Each structure stands twice: as structure tokens, then as C-alpha cells.
Short mmCIF file of N, CA and C in Angstrom, two decimals:
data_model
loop_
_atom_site.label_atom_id
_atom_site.label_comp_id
_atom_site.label_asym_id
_atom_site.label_seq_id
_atom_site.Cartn_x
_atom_site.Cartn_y
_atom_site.Cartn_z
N UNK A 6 -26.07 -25.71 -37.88
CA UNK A 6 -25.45 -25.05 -36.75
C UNK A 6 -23.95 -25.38 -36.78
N UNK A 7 -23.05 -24.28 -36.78
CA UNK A 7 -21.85 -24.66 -37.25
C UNK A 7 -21.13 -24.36 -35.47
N UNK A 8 -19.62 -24.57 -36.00
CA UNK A 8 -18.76 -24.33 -34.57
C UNK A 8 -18.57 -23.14 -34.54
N UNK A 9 -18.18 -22.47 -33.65
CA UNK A 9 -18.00 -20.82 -32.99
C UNK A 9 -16.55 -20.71 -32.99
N UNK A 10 -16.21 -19.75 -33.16
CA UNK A 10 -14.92 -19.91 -32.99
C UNK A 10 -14.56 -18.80 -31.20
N UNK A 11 -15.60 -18.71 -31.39
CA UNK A 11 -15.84 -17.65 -30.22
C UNK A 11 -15.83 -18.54 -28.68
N UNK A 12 -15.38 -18.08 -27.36
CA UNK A 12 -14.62 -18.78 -26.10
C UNK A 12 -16.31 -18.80 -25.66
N UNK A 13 -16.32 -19.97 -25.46
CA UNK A 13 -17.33 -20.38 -24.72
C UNK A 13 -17.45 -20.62 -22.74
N UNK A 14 -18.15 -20.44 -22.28
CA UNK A 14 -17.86 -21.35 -20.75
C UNK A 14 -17.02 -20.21 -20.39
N UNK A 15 -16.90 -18.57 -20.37
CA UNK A 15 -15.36 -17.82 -19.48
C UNK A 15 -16.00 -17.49 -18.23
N UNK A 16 -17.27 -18.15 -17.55
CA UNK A 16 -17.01 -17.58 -16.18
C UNK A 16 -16.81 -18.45 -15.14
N UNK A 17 -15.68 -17.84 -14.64
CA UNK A 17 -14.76 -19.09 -13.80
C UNK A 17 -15.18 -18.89 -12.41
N UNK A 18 -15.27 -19.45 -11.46
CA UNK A 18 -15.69 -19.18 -10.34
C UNK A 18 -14.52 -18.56 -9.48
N UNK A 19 -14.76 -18.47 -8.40
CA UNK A 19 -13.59 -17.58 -7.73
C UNK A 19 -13.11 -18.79 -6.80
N UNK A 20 -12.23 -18.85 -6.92
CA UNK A 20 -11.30 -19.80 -6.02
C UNK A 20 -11.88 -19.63 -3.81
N UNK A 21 -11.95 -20.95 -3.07
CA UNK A 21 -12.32 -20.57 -2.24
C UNK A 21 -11.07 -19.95 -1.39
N UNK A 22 -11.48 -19.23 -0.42
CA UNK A 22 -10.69 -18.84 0.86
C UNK A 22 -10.61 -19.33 1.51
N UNK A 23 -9.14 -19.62 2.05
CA UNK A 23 -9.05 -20.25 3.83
C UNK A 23 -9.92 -19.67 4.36
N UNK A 24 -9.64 -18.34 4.86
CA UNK A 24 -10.45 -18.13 6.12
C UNK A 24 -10.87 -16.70 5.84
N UNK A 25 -11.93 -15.99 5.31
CA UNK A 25 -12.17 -15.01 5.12
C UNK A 25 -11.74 -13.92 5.99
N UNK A 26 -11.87 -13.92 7.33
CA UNK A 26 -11.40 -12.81 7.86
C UNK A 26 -9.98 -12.36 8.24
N UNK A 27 -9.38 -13.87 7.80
CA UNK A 27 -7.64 -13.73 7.69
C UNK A 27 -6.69 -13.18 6.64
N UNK A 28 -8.14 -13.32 5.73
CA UNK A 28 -7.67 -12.90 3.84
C UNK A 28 -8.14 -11.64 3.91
N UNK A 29 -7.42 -10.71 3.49
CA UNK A 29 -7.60 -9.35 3.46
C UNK A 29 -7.74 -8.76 1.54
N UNK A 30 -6.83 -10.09 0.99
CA UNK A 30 -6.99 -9.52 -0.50
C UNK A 30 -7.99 -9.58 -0.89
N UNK A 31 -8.74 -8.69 -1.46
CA UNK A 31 -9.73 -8.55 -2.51
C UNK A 31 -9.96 -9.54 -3.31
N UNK A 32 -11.79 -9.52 -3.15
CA UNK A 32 -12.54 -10.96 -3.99
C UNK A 32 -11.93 -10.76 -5.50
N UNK A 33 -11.37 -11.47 -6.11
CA UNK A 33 -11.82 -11.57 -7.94
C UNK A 33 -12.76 -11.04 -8.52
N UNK A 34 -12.76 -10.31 -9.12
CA UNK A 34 -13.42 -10.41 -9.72
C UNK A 34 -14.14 -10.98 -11.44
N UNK A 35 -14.77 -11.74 -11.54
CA UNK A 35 -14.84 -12.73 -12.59
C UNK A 35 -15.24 -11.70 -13.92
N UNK A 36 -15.93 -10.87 -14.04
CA UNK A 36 -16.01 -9.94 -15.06
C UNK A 36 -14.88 -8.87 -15.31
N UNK A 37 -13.72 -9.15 -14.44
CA UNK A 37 -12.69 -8.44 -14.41
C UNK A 37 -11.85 -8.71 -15.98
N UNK A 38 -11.32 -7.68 -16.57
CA UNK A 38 -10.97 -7.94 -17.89
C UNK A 38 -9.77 -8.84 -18.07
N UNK A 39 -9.10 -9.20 -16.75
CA UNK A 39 -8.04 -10.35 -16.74
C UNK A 39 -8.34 -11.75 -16.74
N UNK A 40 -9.40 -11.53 -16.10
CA UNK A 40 -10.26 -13.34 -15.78
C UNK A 40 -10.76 -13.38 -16.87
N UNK A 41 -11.50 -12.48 -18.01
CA UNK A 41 -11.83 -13.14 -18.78
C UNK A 41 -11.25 -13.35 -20.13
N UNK A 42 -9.44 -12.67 -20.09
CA UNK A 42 -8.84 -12.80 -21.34
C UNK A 42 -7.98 -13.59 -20.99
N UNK A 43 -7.55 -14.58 -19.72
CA UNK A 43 -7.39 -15.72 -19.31
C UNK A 43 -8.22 -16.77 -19.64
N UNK A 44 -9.49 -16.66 -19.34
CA UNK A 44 -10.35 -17.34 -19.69
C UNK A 44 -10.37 -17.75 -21.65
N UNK A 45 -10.72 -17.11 -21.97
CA UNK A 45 -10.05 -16.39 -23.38
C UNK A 45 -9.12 -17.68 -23.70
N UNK A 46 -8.21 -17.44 -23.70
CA UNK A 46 -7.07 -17.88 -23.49
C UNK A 46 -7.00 -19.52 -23.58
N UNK A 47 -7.17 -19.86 -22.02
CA UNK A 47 -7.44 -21.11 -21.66
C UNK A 47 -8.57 -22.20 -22.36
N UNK A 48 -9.84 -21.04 -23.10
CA UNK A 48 -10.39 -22.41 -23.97
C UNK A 48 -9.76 -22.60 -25.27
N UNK A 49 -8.57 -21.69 -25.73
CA UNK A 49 -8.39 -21.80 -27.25
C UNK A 49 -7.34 -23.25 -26.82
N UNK A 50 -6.17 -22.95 -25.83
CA UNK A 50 -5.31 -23.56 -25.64
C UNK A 50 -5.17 -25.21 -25.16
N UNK A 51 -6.69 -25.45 -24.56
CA UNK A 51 -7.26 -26.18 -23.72
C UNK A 51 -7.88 -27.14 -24.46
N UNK A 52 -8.77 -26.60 -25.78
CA UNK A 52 -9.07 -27.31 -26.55
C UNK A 52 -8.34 -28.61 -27.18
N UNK A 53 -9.06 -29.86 -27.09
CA UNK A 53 -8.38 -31.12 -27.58
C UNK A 53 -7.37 -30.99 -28.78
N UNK A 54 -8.67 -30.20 -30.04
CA UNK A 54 -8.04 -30.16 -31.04
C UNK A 54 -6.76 -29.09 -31.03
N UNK A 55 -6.67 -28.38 -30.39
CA UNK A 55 -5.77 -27.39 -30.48
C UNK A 55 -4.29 -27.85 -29.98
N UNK A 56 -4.81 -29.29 -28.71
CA UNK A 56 -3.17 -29.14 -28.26
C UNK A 56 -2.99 -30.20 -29.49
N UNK A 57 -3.79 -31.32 -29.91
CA UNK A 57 -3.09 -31.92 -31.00
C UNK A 57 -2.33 -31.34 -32.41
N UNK A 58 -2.94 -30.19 -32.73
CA UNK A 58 -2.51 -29.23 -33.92
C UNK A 58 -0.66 -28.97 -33.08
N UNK A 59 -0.83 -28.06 -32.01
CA UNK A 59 0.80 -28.01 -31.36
C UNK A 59 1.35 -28.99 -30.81
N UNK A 60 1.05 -29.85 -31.04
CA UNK A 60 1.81 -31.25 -30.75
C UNK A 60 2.51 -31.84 -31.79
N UNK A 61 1.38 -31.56 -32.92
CA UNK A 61 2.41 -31.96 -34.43
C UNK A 61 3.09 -30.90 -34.95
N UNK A 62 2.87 -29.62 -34.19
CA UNK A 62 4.04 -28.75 -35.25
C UNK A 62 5.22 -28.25 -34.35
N UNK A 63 4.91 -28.98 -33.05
CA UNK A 63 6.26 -28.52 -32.55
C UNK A 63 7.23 -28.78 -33.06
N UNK A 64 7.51 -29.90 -33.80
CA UNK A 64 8.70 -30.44 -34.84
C UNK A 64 9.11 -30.05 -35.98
N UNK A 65 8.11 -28.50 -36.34
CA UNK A 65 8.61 -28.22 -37.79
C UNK A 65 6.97 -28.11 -38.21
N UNK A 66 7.19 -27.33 -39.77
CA UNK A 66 5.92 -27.32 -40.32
C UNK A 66 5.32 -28.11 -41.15
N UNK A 67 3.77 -28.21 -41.03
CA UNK A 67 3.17 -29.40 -41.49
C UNK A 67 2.27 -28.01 -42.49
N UNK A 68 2.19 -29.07 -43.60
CA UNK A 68 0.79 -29.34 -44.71
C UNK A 68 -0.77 -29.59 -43.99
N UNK A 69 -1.84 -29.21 -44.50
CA UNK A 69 -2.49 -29.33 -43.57
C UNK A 69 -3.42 -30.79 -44.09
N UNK A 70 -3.28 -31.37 -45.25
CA UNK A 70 -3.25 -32.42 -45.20
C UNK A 70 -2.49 -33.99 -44.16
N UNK A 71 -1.21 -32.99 -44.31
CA UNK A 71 -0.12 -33.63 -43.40
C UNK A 71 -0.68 -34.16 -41.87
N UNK A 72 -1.11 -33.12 -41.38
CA UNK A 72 -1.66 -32.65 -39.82
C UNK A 72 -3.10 -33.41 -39.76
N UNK A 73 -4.08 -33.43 -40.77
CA UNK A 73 -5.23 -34.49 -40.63
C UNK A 73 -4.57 -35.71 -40.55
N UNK A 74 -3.77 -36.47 -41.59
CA UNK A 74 -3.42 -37.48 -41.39
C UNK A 74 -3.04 -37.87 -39.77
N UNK A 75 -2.04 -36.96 -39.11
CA UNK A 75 -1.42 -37.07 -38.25
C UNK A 75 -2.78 -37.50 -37.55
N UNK A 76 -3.66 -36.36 -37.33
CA UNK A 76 -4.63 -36.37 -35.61
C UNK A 76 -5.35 -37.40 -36.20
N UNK A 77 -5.88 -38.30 -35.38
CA UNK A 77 -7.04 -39.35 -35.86
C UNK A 77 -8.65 -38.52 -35.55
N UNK A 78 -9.01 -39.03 -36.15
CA UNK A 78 -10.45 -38.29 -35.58
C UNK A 78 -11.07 -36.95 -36.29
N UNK A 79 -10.04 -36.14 -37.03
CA UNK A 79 -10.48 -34.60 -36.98
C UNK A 79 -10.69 -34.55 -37.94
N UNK A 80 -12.07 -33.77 -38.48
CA UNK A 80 -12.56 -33.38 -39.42
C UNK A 80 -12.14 -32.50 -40.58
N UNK A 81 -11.87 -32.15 -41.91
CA UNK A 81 -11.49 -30.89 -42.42
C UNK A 81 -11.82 -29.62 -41.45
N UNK A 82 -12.95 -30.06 -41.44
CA UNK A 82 -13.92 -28.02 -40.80
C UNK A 82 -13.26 -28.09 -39.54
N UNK A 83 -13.37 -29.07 -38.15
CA UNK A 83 -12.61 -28.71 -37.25
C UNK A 83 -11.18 -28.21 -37.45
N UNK A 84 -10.19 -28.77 -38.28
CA UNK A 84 -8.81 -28.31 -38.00
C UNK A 84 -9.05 -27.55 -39.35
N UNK A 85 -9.45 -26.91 -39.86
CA UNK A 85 -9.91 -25.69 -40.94
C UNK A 85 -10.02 -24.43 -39.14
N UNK A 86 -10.81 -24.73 -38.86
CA UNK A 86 -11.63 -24.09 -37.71
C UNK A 86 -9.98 -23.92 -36.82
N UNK A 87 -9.74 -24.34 -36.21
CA UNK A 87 -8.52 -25.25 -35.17
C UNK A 87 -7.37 -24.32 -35.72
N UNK A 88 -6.66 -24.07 -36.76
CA UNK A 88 -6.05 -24.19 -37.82
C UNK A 88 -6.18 -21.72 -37.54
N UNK A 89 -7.10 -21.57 -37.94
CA UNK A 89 -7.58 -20.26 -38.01
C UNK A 89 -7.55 -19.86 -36.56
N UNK A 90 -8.18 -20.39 -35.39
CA UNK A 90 -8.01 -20.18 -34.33
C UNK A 90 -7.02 -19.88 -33.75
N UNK A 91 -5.86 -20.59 -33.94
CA UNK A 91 -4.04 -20.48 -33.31
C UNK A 91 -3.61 -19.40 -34.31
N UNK A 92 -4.08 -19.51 -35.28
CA UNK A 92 -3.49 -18.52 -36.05
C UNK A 92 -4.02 -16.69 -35.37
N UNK A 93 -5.01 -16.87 -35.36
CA UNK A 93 -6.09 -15.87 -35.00
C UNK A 93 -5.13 -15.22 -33.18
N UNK A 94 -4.92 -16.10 -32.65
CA UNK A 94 -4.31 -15.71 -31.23
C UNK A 94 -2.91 -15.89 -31.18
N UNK A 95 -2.15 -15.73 -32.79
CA UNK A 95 -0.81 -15.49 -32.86
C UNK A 95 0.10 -16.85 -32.40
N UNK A 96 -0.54 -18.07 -32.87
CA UNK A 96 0.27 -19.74 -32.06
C UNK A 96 0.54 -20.12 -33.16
N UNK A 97 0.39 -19.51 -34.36
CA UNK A 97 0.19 -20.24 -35.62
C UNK A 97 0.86 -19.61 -36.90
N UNK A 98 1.68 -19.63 -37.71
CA UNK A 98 1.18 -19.07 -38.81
C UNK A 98 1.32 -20.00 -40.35
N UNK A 99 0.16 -18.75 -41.32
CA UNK A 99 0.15 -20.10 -42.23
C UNK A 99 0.70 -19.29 -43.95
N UNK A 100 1.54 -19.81 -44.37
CA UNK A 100 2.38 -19.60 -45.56
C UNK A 100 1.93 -19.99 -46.81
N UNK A 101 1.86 -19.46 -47.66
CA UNK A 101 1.06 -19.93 -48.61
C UNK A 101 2.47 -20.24 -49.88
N UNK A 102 3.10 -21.34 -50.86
CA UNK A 102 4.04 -20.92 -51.20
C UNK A 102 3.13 -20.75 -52.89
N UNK A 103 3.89 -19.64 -53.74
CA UNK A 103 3.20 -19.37 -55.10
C UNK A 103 3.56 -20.90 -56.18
N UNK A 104 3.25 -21.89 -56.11
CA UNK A 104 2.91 -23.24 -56.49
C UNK A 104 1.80 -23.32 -57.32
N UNK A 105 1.98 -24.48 -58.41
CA UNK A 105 0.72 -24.90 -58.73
C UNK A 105 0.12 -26.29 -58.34
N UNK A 106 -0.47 -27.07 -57.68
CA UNK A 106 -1.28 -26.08 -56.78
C UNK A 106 -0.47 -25.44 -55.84
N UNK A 107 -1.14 -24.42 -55.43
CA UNK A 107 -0.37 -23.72 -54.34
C UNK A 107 -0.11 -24.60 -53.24
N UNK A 108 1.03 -24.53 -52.67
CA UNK A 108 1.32 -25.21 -51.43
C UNK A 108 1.29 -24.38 -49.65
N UNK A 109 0.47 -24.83 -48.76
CA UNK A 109 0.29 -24.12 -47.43
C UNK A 109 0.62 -24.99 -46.85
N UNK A 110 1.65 -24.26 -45.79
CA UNK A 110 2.32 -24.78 -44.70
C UNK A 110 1.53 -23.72 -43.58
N UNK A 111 1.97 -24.94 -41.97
CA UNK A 111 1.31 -24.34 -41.22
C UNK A 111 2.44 -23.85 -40.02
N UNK A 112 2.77 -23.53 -39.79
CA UNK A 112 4.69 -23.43 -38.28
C UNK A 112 3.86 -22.18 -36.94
N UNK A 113 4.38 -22.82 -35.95
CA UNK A 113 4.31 -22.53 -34.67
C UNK A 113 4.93 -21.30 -34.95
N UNK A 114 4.14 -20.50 -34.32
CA UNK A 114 5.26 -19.23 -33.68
C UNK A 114 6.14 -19.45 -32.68
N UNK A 115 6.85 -18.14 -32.33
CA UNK A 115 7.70 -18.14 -31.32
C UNK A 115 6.72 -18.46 -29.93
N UNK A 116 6.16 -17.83 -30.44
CA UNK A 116 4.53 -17.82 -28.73
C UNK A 116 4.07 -19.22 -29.05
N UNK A 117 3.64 -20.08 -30.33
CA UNK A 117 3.46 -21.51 -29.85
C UNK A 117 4.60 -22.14 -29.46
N UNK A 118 6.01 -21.76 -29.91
CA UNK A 118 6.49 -22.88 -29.27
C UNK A 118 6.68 -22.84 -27.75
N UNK A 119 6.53 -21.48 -27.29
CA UNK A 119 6.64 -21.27 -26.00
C UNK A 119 5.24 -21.86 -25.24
N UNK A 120 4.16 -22.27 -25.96
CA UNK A 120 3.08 -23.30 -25.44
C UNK A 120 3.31 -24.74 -25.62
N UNK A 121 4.00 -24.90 -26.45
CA UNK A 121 4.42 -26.31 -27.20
C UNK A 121 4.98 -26.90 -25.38
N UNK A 122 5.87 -26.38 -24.85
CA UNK A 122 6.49 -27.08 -23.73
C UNK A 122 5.46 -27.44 -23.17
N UNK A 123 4.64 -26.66 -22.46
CA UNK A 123 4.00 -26.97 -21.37
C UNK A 123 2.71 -28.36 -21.85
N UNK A 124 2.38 -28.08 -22.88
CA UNK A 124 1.22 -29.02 -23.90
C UNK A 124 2.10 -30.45 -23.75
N UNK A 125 3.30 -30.14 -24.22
CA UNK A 125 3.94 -31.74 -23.92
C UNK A 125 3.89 -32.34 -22.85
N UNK A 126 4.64 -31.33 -21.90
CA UNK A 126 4.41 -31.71 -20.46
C UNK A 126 3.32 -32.11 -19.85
N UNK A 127 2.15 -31.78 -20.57
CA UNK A 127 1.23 -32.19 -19.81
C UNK A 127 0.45 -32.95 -20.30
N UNK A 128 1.23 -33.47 -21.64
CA UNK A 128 0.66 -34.95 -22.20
C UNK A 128 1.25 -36.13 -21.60
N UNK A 129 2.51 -35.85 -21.40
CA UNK A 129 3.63 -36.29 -20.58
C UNK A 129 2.74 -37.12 -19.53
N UNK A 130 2.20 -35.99 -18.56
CA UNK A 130 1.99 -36.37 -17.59
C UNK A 130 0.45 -37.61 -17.78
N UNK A 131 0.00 -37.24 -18.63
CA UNK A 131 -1.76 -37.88 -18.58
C UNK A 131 -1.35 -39.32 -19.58
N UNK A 132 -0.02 -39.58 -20.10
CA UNK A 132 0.66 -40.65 -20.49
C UNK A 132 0.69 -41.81 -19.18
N UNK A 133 2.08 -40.65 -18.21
CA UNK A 133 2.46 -41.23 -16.63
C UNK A 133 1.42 -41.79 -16.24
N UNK A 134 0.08 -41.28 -16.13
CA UNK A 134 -0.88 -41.11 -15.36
C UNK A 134 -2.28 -42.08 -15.78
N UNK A 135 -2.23 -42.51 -17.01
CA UNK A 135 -3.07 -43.22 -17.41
C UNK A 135 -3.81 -43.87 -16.74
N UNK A 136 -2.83 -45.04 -16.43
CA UNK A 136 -3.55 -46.40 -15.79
C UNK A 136 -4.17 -45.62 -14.37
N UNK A 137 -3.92 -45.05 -13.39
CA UNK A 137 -3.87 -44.42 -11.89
C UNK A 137 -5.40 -44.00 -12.54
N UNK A 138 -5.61 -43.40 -13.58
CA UNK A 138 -6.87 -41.86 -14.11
C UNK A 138 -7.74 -43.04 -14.09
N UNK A 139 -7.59 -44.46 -14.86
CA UNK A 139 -8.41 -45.30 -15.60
C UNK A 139 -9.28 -46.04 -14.37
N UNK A 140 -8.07 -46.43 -13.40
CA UNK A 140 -8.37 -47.47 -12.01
C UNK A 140 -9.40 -46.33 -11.49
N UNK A 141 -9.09 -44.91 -11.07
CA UNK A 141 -9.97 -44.66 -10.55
C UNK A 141 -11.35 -44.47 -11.03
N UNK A 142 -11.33 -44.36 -12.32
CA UNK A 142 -12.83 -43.84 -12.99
C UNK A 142 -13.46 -45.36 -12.80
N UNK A 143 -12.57 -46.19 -12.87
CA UNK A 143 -13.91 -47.64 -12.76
C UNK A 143 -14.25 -47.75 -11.49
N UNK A 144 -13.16 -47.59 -10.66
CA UNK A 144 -13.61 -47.20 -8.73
C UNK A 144 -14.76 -46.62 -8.60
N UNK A 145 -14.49 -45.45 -9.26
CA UNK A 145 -15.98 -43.94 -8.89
C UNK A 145 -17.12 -44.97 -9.74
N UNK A 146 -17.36 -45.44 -10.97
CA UNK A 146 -17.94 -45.54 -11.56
C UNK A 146 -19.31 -46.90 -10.31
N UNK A 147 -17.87 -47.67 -10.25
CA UNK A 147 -18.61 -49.36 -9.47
C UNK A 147 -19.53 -48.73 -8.35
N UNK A 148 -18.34 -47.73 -7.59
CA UNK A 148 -19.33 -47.05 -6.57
C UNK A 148 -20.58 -46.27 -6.95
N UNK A 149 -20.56 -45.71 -7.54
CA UNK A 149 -21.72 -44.74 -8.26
C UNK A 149 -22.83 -45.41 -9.14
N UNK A 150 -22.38 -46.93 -9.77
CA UNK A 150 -23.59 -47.64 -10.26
C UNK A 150 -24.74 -48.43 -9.66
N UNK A 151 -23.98 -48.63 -8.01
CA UNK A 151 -25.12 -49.17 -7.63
C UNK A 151 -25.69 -49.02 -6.22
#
């Protein structure tokens, strides 16, 4: 059983309402073709492996040897997989140069680097945020074990 490259999990629930009879805008709809090419969207980008792939090429282009070394953890087939995916939704592209062996580079598009910000930023933040994320999960946890 291999990985999908296909968006798993796109039905999002609908956000609640203050006060229904004060809200006049129209429910969401979740099969609506925006929610689900958002959705779309949000698992390619969302994915672990994916923000680590635009994390190392915001700086320029990597080898894709280069880029395993970099991420700890990741398999050939995942960032093979990972790798095709960004490429596949235009975050990616991959160059092949006529070499023996041939040499492939991998470079952000203009559209990854315009994801590249926000991916930092919001590593940024779960950096800031560590210790605060950590204290509370042992809080919830002490409470919840016994």
C-alpha cells in the first residue's frame, strides 16, 4: 500500500455562527468547488514534508540528494512523492542538466516563494512558541491521565 498523492481529509466543517438569526450570509457550502480546492490546497501545503522541502529551497536550488540530507527523517519515496507534488501544483520546478550522470536540481517558483514567507513565519512562530505548546501538552496530559 503505497502513499496517494491525492488530498485526503477535504471536508471541512463550516465555521460556527454568532447568532444565526443576526447572520444573514449564506451557509458554506462544503462541496462548494472553493472549499474544496482550498482544501486541495491546504493538505499539499500543510503537509510536514512539504513545508520542509520549501524551507530548504527558499535559499536557492537544491539536488535532491542535497534536500534528503538536509530533512532528517525523510525517506527517498516520500520526498520522490513530496518533490512531484509541489511540482505538480506549480511550487516547484525540477531541471534536469544534460550531465553524465545527469544532474537535477529542484528551485521554488515564483508561487513557492510567495509560500516560502508565510511557511517561515509560521515556523517562526512554533520556534517562539515551543516551550508555552510543550508546558501545556504536559498540563492537558497530567490532567487527562488520571
Amino acid at each position: 500500500m503505497g502513499t496517494s498523492l491525492k488530498p485526503a481529509h477535504t471536508e471541512l466543517p463550516a465555521p460556527p455562527r454568532p447568532n444565526p438569526r443576526l447572520d444573514t450570509r449564506p451557509m458554506p457550502d462544503p462541496n462548494h468547488a472553493d472549499c474544496r480546492g482550498v482544501a486541495s490546497v491546504l493538505s499539499r501545503v500543510g503537509d510536514k514534508w512539504s513545508v520542509f522541502v520549501i524551507m530548504m529551497l527558499s535559499d536557492g536550488p537544491k539536488r535532491f540528494n542535497e534536500l534528503k540530507r538536509m530533512i532528517n527523517g525523510i525517506s527517498q519515496r516520500m520526498l520522490t512523492l513530496t518533490l512531484r507534488g509541489l511540482e505538480r501544483d506549480g511550487l516547484v520546478t525540477r531541471t534536469i542538466f544534460p550531465t553524465i550522470p545527469p544532474r537535477v536540481d529542484y528551485e521554488l517558483t515564483d508561487l513557492g516563494h510567495g509560500l516560502s514567507r508565510p511557511v517561515e513565519a509560521l515556523g517562526t512562530w512554533a520556534k517562539d512558541h515551543l516551550d508555552q505548546i510543550e508546558a501545556a501538552r504536559t498540563k492537558f496530559d497530567q490532567r487527562n491521565d488520571g
